[in-house]
Tab-separated table of C-alpha atoms in Angstrom:
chain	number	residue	atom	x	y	z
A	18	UNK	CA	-32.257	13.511	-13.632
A	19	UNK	CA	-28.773	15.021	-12.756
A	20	UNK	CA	-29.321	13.666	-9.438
A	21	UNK	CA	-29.621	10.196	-10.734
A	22	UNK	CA	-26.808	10.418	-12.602
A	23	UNK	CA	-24.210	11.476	-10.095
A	24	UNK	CA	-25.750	8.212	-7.908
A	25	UNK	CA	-24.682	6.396	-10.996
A	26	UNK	CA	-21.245	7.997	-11.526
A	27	UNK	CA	-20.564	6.966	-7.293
A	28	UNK	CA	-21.721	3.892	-7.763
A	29	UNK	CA	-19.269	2.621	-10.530
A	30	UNK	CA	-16.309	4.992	-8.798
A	31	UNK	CA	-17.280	3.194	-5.783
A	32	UNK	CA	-17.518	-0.281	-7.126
A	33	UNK	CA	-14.357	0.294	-8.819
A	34	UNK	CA	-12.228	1.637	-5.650
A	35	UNK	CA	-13.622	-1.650	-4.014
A	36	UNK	CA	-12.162	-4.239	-6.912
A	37	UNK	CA	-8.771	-2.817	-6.186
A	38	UNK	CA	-8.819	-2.818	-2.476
A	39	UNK	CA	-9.935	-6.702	-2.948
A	40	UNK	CA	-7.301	-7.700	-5.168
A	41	UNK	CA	-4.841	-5.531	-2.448
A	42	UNK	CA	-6.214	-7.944	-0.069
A	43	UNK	CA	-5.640	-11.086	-1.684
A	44	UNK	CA	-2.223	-10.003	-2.643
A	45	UNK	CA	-1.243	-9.138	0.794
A	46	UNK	CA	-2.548	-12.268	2.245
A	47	UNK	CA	-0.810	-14.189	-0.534
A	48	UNK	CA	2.663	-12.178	0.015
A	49	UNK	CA	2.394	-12.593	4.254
A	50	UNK	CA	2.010	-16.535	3.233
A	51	UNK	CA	5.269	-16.547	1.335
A	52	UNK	CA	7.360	-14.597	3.631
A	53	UNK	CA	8.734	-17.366	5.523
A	54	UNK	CA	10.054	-15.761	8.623
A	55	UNK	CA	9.771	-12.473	10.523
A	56	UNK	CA	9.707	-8.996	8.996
A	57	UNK	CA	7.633	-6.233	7.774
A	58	UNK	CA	5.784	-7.158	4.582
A	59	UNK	CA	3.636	-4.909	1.470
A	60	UNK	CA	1.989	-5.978	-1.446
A	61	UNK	CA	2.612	-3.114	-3.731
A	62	UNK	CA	0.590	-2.197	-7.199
A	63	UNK	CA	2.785	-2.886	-10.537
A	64	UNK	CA	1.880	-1.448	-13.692
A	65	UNK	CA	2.789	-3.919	-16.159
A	66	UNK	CA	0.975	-2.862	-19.114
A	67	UNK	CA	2.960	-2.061	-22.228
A	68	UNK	CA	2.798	1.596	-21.488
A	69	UNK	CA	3.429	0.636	-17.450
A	70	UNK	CA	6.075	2.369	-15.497
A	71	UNK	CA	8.845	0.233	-17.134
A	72	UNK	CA	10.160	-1.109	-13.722
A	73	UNK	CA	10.826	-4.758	-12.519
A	74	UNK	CA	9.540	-6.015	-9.135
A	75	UNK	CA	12.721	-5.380	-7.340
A	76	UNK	CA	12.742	-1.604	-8.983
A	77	UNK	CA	9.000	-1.282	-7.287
A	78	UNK	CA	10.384	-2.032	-4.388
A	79	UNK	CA	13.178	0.206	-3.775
A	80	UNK	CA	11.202	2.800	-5.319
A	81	UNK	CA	8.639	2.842	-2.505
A	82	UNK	CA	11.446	1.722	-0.030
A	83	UNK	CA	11.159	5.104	2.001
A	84	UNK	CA	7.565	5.459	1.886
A	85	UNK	CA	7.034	1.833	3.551
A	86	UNK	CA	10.042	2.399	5.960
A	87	UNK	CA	8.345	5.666	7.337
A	88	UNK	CA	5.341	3.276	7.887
A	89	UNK	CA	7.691	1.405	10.338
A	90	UNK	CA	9.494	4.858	11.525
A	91	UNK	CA	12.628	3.426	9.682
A	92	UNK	CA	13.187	0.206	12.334
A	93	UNK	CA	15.039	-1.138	9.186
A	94	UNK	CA	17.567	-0.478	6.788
A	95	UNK	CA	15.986	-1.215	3.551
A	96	UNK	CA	12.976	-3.013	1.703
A	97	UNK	CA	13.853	-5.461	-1.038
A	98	UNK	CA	11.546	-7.986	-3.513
A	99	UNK	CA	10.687	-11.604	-2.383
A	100	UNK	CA	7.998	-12.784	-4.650
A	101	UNK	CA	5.114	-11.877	-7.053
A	102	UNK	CA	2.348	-12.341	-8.233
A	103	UNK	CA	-0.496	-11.596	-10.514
A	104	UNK	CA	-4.046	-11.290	-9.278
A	105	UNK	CA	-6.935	-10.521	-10.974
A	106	UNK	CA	-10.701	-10.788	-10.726
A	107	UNK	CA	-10.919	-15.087	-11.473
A	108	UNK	CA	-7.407	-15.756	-11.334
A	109	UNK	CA	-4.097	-15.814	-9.291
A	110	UNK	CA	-0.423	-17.045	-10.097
A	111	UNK	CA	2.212	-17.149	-8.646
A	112	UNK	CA	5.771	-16.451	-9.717
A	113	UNK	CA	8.376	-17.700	-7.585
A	114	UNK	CA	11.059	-15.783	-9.323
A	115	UNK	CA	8.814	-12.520	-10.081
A	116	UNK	CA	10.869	-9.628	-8.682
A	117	UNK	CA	13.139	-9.662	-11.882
A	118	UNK	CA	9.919	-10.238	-14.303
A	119	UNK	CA	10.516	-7.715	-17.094
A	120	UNK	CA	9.484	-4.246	-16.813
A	121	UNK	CA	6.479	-3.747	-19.344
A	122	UNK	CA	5.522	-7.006	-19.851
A	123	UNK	CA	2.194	-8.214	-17.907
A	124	UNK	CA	3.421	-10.914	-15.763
A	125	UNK	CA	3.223	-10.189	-11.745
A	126	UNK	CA	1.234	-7.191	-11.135
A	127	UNK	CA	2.049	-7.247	-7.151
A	128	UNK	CA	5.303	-7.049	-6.152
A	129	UNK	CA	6.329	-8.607	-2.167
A	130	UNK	CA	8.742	-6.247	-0.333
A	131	UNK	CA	9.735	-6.894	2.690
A	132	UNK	CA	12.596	-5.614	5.200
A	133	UNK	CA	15.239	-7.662	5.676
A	134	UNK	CA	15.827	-9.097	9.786
């Protein structure tokens, strides 16, 4: 019985670890479409619950900036917002002014940073 219920447990954790690497995807896919000319691009997780980590898209960004510079070895000189947008498991907008969306309020939930040419 014990047995049966740890397949259970790795199933959901499992099924669950996959619904965010999807919605990763399609937020990267969606960000590489908006960039609009050359440069290294992320689609980066934003809490925007009420109890989220109270930062705007452009905070995200240069909060990560040198994590996702090492990922380049630091070719750049900084990482800055160009777009967000909120995906989610039937839906998907896009806000075209998203990197100053207000911290704590669910509006964009992936934030676009990319380095600047």
């Amino acid at each position: 019985m014990r047995f049966r219920a740890y397949v259970l447990l790795f199933a959901v954790m499992f099924a669950l670890a996959w619904e965010a690497e999807a919605y990763w995807s399609i937020a990267s896919a969606a960000c590489g479409g908006q960039i609009g000319n050359k440069g290294f691009f992320w689609a980066i997780h934003r809490d925007c619950s009420t109890n989220g980590d109270g930062m705007t898209c452009a905070q995200v960004c240069k909060a990560n900036e040198q994590r996702l510079l090492g990922y380049i070895k630091h070719r750049r000189p900084s990482v800055d917002c160009y777009d967000a947008f909120y995906v989610s498991y039937r839906v998907m907008y896009h806000y075209n002014t998203g990197c100053t969306w207000r911290a704590n309020h669910c509006g964009p939930n992936y934030c676009c940073c990319r380095t600047p040419n």
